[in-house]
mmCIF file of C-alpha atoms in Angstrom:
data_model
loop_
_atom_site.group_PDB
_atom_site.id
_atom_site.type_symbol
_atom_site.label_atom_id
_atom_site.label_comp_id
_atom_site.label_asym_id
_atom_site.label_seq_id
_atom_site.Cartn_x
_atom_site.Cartn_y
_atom_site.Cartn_z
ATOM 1 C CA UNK Y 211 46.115 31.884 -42.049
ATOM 2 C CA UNK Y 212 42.956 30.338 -40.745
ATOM 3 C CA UNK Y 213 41.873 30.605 -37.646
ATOM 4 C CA UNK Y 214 38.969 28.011 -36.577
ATOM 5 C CA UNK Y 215 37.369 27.873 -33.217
ATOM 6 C CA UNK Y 216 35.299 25.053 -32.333
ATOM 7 C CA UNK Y 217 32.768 25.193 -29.851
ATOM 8 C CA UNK Y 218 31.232 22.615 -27.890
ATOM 9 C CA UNK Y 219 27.337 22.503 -27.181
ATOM 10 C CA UNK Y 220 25.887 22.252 -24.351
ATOM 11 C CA UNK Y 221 24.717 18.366 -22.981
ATOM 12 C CA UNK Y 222 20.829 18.123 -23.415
ATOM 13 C CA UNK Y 223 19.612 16.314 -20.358
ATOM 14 C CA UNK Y 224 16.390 14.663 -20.618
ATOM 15 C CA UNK Y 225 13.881 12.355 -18.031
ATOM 16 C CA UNK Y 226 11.501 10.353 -19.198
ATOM 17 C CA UNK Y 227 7.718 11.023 -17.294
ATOM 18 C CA UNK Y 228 9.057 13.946 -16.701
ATOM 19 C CA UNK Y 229 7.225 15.831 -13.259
ATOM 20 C CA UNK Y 230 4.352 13.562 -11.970
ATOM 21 C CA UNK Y 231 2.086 12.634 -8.813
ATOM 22 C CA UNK Y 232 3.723 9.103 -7.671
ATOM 23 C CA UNK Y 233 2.285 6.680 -5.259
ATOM 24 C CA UNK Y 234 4.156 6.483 -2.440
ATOM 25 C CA UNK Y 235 4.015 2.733 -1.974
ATOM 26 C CA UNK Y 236 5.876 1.930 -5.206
ATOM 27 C CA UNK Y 237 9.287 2.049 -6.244
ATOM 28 C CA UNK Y 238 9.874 5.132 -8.022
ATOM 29 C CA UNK Y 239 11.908 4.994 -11.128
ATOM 30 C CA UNK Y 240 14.002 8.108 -12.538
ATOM 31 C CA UNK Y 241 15.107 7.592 -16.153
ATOM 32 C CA UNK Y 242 17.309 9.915 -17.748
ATOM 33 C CA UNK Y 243 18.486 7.733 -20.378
ATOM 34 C CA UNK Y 244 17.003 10.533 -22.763
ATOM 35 C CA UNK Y 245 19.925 12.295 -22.463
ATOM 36 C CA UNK Y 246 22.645 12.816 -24.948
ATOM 37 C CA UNK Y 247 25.877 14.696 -26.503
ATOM 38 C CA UNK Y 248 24.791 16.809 -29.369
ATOM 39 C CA UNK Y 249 28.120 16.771 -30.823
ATOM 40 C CA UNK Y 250 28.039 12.973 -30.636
ATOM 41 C CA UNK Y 251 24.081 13.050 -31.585
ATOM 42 C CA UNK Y 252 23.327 15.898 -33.402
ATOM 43 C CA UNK Y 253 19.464 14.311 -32.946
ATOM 44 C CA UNK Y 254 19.840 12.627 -29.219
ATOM 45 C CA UNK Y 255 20.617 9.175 -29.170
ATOM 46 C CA UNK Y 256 17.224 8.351 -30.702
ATOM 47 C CA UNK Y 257 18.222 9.133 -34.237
ATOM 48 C CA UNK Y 258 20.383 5.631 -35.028
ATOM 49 C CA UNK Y 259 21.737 7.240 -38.558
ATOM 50 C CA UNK Y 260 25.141 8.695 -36.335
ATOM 51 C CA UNK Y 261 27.651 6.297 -35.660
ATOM 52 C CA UNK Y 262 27.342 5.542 -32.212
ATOM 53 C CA UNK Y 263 24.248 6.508 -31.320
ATOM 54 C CA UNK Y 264 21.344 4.132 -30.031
ATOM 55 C CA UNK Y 265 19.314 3.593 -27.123
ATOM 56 C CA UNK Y 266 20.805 0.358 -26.662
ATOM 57 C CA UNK Y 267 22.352 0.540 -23.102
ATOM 58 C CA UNK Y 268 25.814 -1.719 -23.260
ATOM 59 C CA UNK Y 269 27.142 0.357 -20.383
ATOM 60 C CA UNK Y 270 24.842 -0.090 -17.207
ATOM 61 C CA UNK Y 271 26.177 3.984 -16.810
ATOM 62 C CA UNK Y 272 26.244 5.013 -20.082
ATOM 63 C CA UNK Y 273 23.630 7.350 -21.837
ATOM 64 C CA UNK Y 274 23.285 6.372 -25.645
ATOM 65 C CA UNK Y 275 26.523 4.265 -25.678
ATOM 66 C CA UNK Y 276 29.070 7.074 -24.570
ATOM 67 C CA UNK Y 277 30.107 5.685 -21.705
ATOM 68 C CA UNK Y 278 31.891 9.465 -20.985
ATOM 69 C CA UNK Y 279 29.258 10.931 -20.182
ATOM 70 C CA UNK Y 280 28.050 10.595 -16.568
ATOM 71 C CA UNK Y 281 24.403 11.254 -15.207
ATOM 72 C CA UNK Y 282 24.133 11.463 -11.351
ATOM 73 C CA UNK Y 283 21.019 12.823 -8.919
ATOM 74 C CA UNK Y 284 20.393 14.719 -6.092
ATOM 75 C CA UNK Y 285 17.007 15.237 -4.245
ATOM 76 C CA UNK Y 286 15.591 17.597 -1.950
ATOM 77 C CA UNK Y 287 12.216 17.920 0.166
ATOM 78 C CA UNK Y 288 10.023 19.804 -1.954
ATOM 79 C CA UNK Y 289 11.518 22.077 -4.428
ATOM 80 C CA UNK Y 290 14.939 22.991 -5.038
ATOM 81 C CA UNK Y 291 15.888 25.263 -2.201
ATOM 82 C CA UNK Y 292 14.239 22.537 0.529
ATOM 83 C CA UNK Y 293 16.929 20.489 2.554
ATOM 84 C CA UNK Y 294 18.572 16.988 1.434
ATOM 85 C CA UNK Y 295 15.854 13.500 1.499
ATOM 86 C CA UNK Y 296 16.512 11.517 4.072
ATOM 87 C CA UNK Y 297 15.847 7.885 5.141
ATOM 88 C CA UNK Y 298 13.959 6.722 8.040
ATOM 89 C CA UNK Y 299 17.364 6.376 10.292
ATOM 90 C CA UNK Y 300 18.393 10.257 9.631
ATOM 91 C CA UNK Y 301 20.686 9.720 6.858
ATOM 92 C CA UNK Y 302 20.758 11.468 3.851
ATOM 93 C CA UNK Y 303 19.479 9.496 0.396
ATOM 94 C CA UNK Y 304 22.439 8.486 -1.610
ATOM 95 C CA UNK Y 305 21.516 7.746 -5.345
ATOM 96 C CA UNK Y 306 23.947 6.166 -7.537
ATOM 97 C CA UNK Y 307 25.470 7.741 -10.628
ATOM 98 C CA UNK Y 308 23.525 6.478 -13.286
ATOM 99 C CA UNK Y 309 20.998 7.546 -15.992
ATOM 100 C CA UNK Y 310 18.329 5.149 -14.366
ATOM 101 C CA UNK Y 311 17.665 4.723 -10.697
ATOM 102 C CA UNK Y 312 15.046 3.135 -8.140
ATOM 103 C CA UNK Y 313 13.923 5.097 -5.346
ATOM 104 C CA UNK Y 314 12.399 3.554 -2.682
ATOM 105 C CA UNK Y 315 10.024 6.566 -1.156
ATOM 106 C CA UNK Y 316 8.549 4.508 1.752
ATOM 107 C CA UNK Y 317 11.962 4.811 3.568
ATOM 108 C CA UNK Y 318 12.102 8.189 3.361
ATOM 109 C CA UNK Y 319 11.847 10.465 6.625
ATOM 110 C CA UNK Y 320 8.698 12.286 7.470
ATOM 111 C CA UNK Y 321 6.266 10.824 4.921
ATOM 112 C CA UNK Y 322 7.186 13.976 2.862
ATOM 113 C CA UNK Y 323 4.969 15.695 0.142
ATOM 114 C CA UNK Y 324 6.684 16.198 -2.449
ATOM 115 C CA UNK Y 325 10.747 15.781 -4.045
ATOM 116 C CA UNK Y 326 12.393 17.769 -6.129
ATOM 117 C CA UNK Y 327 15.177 15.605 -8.146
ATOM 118 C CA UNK Y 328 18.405 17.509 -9.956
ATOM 119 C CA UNK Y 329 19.547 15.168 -12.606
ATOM 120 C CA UNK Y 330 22.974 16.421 -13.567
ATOM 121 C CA UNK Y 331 24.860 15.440 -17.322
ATOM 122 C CA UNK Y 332 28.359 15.427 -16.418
ATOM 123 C CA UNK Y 333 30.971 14.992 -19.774
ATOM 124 C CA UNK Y 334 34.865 16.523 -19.285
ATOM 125 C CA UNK Y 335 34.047 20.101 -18.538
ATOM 126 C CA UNK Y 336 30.214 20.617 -19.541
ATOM 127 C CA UNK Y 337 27.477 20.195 -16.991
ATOM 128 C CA UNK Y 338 23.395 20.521 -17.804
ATOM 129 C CA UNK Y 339 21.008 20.176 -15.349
ATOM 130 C CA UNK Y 340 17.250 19.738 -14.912
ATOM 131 C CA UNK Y 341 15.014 19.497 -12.299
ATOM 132 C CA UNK Y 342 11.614 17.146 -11.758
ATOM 133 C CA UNK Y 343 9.078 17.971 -8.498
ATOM 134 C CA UNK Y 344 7.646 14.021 -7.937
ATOM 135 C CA UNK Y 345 4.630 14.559 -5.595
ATOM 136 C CA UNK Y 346 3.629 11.817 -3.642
ATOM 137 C CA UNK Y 347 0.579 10.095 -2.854
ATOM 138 C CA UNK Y 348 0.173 8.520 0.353
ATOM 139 C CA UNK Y 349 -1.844 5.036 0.196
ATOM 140 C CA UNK Y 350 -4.550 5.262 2.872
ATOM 141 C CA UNK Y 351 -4.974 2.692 5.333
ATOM 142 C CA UNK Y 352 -8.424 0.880 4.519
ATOM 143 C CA UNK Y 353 -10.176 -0.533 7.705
ATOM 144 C CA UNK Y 354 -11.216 -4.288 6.429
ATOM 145 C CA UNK Y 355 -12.963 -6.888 8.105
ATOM 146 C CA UNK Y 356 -13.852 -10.513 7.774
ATOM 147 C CA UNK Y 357 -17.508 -11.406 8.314
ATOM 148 C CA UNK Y 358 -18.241 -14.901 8.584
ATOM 149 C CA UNK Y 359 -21.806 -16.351 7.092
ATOM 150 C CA UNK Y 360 -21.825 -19.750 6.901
ATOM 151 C CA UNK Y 361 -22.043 -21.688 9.329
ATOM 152 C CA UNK Y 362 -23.334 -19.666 12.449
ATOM 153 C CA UNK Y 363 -20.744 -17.541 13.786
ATOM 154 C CA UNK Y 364 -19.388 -18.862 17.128
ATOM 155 C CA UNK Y 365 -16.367 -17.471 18.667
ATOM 156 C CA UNK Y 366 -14.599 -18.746 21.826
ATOM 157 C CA UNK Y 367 -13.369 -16.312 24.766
ATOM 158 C CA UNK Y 368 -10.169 -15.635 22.434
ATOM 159 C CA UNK Y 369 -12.106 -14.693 19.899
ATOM 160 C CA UNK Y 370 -11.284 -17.087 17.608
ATOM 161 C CA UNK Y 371 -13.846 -18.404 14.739
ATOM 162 C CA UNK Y 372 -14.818 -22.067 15.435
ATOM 163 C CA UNK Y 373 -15.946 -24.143 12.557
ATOM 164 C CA UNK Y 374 -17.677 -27.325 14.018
ATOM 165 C CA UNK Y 375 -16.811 -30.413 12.388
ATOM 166 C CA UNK Y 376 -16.725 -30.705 8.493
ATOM 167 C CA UNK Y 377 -19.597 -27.723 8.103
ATOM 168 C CA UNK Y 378 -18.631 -25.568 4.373
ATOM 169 C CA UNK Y 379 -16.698 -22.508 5.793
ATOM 170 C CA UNK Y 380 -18.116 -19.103 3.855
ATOM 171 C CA UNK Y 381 -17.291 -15.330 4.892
ATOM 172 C CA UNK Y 382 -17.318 -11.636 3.013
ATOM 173 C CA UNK Y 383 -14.675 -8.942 2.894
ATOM 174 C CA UNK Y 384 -16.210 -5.801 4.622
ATOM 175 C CA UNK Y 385 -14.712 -2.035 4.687
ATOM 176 C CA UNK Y 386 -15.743 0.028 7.706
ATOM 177 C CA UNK Y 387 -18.128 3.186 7.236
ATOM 178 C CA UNK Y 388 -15.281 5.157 7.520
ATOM 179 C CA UNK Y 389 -13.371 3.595 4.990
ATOM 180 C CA UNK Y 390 -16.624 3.063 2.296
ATOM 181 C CA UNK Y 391 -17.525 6.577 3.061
ATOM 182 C CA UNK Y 392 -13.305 7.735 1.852
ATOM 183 C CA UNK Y 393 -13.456 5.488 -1.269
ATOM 184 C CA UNK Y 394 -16.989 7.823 -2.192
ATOM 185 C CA UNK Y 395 -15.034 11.071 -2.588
ATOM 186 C CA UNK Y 396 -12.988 9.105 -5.077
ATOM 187 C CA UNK Y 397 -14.199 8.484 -8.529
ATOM 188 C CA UNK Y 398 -13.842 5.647 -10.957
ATOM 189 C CA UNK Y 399 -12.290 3.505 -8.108
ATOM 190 C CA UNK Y 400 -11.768 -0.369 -8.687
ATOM 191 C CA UNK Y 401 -12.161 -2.608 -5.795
ATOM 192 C CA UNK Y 402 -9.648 -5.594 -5.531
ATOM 193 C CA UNK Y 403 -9.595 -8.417 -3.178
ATOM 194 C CA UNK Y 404 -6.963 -11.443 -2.908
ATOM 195 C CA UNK Y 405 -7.289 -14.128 -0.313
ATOM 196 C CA UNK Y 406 -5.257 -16.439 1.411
ATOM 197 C CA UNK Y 407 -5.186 -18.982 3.930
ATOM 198 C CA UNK Y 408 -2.386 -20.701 6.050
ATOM 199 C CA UNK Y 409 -2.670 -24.065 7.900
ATOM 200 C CA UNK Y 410 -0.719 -22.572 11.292
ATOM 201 C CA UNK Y 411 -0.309 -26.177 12.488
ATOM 202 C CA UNK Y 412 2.338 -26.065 10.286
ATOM 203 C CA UNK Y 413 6.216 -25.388 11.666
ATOM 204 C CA UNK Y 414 6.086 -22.664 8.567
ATOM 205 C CA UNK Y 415 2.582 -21.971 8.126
ATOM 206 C CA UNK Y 416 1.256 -23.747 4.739
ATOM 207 C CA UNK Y 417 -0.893 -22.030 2.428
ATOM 208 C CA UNK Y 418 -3.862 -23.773 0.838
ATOM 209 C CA UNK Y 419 -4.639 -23.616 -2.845
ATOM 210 C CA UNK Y 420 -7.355 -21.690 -2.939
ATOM 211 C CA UNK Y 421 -6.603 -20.409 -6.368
ATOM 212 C CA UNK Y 422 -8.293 -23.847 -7.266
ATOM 213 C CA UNK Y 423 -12.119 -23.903 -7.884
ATOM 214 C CA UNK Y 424 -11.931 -27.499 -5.895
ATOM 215 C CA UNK Y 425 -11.038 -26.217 -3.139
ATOM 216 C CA UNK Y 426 -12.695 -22.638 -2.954
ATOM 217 C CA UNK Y 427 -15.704 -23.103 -5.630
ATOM 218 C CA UNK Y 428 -15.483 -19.179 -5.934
ATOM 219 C CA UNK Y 429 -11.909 -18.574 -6.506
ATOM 220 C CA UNK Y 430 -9.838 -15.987 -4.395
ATOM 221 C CA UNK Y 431 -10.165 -12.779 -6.252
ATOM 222 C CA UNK Y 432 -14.016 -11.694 -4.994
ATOM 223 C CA UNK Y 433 -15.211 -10.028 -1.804
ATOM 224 C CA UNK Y 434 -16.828 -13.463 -0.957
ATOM 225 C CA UNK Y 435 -14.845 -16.577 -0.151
ATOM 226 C CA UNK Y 436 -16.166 -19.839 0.424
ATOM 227 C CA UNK Y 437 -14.315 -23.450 0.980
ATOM 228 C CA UNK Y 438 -15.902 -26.770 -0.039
ATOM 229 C CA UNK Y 439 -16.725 -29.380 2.541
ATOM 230 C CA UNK Y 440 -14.241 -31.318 4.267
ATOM 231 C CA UNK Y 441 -11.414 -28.723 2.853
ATOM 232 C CA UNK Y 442 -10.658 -28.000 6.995
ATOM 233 C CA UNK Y 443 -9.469 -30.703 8.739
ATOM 234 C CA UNK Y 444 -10.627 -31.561 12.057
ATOM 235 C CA UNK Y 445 -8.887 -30.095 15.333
ATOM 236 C CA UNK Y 446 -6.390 -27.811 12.678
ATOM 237 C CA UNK Y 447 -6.238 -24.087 13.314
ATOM 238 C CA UNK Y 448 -6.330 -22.035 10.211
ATOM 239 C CA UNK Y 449 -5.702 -18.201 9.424
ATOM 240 C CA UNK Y 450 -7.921 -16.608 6.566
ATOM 241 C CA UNK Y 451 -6.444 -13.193 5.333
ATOM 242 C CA UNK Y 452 -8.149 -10.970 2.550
ATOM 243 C CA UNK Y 453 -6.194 -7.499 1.035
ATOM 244 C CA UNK Y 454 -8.450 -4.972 -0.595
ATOM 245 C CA UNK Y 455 -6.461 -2.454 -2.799
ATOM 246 C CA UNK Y 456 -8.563 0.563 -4.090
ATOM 247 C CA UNK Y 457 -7.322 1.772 -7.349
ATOM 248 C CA UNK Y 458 -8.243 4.653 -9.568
ATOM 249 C CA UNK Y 459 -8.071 4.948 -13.474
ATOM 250 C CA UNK Y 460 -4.613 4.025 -14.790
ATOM 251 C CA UNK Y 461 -4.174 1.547 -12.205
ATOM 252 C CA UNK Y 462 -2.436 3.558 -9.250
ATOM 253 C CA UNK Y 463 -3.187 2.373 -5.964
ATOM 254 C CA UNK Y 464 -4.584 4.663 -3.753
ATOM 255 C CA UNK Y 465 -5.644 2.587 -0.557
ATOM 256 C CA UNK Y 466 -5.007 -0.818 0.932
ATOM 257 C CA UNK Y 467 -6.300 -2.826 3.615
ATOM 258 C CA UNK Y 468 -5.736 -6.172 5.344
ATOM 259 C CA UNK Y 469 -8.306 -7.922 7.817
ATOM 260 C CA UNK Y 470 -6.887 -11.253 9.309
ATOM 261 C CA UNK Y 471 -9.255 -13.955 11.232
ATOM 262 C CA UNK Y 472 -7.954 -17.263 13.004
ATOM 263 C CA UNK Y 473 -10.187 -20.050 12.601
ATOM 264 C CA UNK Y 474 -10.033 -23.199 14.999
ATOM 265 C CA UNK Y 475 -11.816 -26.677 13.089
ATOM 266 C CA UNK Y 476 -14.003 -27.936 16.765
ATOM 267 C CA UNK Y 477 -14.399 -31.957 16.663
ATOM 268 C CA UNK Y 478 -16.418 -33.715 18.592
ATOM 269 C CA UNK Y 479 -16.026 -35.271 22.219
ATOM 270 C CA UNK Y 480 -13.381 -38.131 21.888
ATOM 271 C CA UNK Y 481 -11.778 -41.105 24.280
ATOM 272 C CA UNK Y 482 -14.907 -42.156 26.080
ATOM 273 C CA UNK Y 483 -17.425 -45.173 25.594
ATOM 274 C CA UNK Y 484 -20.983 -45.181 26.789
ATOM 275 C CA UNK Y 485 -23.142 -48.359 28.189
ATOM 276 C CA UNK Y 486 -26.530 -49.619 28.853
ATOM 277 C CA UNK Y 487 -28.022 -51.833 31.754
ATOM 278 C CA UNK Y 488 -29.516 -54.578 31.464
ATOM 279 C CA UNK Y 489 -28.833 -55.966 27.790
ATOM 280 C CA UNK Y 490 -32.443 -56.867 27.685
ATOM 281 C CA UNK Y 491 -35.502 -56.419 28.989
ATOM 282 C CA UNK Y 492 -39.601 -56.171 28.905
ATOM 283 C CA UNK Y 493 -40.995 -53.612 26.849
ATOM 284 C CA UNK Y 494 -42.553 -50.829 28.427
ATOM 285 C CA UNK Y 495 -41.375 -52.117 31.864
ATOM 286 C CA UNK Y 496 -38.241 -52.409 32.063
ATOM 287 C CA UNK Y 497 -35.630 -49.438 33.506
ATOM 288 C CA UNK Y 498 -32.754 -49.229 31.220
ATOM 289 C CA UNK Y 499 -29.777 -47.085 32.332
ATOM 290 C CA UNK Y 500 -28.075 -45.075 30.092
ATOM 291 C CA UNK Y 501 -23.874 -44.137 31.017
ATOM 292 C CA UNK Y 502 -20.732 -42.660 29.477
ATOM 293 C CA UNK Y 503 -17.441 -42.031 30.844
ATOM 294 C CA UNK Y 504 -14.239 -40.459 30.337
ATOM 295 C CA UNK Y 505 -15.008 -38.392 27.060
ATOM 296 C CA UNK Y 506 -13.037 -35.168 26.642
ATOM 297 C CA UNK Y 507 -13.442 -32.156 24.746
ATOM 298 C CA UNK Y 508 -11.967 -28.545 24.992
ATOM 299 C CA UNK Y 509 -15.927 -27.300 24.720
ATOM 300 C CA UNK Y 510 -17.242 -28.171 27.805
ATOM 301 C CA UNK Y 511 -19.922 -28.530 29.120
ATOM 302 C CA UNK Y 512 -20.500 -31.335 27.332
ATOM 303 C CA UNK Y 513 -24.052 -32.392 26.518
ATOM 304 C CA UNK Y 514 -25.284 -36.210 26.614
ATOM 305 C CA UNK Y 515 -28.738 -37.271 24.212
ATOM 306 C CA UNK Y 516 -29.977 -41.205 25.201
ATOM 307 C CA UNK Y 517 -32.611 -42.887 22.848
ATOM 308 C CA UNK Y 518 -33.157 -46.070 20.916
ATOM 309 C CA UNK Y 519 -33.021 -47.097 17.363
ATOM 310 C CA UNK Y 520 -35.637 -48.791 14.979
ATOM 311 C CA UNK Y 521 -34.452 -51.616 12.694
ATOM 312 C CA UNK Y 522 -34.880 -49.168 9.916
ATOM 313 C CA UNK Y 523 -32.490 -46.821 11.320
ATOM 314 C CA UNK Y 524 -35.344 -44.056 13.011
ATOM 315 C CA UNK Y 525 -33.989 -42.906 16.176
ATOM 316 C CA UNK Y 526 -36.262 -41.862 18.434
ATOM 317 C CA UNK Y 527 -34.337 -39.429 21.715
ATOM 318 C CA UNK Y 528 -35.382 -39.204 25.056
ATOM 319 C CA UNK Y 529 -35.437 -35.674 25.836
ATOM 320 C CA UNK Y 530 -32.973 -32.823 25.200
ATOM 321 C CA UNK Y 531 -29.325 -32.895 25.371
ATOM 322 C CA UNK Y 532 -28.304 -32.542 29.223
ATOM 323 C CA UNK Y 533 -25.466 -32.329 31.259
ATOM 324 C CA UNK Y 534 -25.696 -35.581 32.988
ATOM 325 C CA UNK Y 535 -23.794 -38.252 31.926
ATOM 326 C CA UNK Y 536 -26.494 -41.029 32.479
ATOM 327 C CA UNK Y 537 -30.396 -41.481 31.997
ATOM 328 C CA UNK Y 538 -32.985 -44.248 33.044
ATOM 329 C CA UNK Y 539 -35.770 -44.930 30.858
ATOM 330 C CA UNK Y 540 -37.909 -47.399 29.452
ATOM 331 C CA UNK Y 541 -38.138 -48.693 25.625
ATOM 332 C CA UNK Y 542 -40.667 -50.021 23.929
ATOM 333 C CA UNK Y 543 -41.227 -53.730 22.855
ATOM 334 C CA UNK Y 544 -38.815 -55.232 20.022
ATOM 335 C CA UNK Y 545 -35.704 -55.083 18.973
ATOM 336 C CA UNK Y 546 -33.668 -52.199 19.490
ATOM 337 C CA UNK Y 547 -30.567 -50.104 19.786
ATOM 338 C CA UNK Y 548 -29.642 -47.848 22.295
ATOM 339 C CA UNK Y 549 -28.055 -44.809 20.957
ATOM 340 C CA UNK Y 550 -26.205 -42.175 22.857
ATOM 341 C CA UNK Y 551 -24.526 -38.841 21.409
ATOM 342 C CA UNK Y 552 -22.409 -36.771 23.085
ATOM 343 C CA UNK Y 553 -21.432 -33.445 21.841
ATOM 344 C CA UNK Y 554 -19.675 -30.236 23.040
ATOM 345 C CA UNK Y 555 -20.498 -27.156 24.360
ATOM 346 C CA UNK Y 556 -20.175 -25.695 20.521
ATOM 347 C CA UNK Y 557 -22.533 -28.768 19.275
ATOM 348 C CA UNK Y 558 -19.702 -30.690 17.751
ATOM 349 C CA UNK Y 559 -21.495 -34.207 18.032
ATOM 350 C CA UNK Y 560 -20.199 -38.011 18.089
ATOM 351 C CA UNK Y 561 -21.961 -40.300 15.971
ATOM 352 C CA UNK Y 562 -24.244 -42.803 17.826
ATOM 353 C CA UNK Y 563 -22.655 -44.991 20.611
ATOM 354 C CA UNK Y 564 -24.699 -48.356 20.290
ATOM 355 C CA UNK Y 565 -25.809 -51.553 22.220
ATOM 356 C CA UNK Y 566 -28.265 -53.770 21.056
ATOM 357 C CA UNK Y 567 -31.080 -54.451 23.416
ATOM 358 C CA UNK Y 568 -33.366 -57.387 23.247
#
């Protein structure tokens, strides 16, 4: 009589990466499709030459087709003997039961330094285990700023940017000391910067396409941004945003930072009309007075400029812009034009108001 006993080996569990630093900001994936039956894949599921065995997944919780065997997690702060992960609201991380799961480590309580993970083969009455320590890398908070260059900066008591009339709009992305100083320590660090820009008169704010060279003549990917003329439309209110990402060799990010700036698109004084008395006159001798009335603006005070223009289009003014809404003065002999300008406390300017004078 022959006796034969047959005994089963034990499940080889496997994780692919194995232990690692991960970034904290990114989804972390745990992979433990490596793992296998020996008795159904003498080679793991790797070697195709065993009926059966492949890589190819047609179970979403099967490991190398054998849908039998069963690969769940468990994670702890740490190392093995720390106590269960936990989201944000106190509960304890559940991870589903298969050979490949997402983890997402920003909802984790505590901001913790580390995680130890237990992946567990499961098949009738044989367990394996193995355990991976994931440290994690917190992404630092860069301190960013928007610095406008073109044209003059001018900000209003809210501290909003003010672009007057249909100037070309041009600014840099700036890190604080603090922040330059941090990214020093670090080395072989690659700067990125991506910029966007919403028109906030919008129900939904609308983004511009500054992705096109038409619009913003040196793309959106550099740490200076500029927009073509007449790209801002007058009286609209705008918000710029720029992220910088810092990222070391291998591409894991390692800081991020986001500076924001409104930007309001000033126009000139509007709903008025200006006037000049008598329609003619003696050169030299005459006194001509100069009026407007009724113009508005937000940017007040607003500033008034009087003068006369040459058949050839010179314009000769009569002083500096002022306050007052009216001037007397005296032209010389000819034809002319009286021209008057009125304009806002930011410089946003009408074009001439005119009246020909004989």
């Amino acid at each position: 009589i022959l006796h034969l006993e047959f005994e089963q080996q034990a499940l080889v569990v496997g994780v692919r990466g194995g232990e690692r630093v991960h970034l904290s900001s990114e989804l972390l994936v745990l992979d433990a499709s490596l793992s296998y039956d020996p008795d159904l894949c003498p080679e793991g599921c790797e070697d195709s030459s065993f009926p059966g065995c492949s890589q190819a997944v047609e179970h979403e919780f099967a490991v190398c087709n054998d849908i039998d065997l069963v690969v769940f997690w468990t994670c702890t702060i740490g190392d093995v003997h720390g106590g269960p992960c936990r989201k944000s609201d106190m509960t304890r991380l559940q991870i589903p039961a298969r050979p490949r799961v997402e983890i997402d480590t920003t909802d984790l309580d505590g901001q913790p330094s580390a995680l130890y993970f237990t992946a567990t083969a499961s098949k009738g009455n044989r367990e394996s285990a193995i355990g991976i320590r994931i440290g994690l890398q917190q992404v630092v908070a860069l301190e960013a700023h928007i610095v406008p260059l073109v044209p003059e900066p001018s900000w209003d008591p809210r501290g909003v940017f003010q672009v007057v009339n249909f100037e070309d709009f041009k600014a840099r992305a700036r890190l604080s000391n603090a922040s330059i100083a941090y990214l020093a320590t670090i080395a072989d660090t690659t700067m990125y910067y991506t910029w966007f820009m919403y028109d906030t008169d919008q129900i939904v704010p609308e983004p511009l396409g500054i992705d096109n060279t038409n619009i913003a003549p040196l793309g959106n990917l550099n740490a200076l941004f500029a927009l073509n003329q007449f790209v801002l439309q007058l009286r609209r209110n705008y918000l710029v945003e720029v992220r910088i990402t810092a990222e070391i060799a291998g591409g894991s990010k390692i800081a991020a930072g986001v500076a924001r700036m409104n930007i309001v698109v000033n126009g000139p004084p509007e709903g008025g009309y200006c006037t000049v008395e008598p329609s003619e006159g003696v050169g030299l001798k005459t006194m001509f007075r100069f009026q407007c009335f009724k113009w508005n603006d937000a940017e007040v005070p607003l500033k008034y400029v009087f003068g006369y223009r040459s058949a050839d289009g010179s314009v000769t003014s009569e002083g500096e812009a002022a306050v007052k809404p009216d001037k007397q003065l005296r032209m010389p002999a000819g034809d002319w034009e009286a021209v008057m300008f009125v304009q806002d406390d930011l410089g946003s300017r009408t074009g001439p108001q005119l009246a020909t004078v004989v």
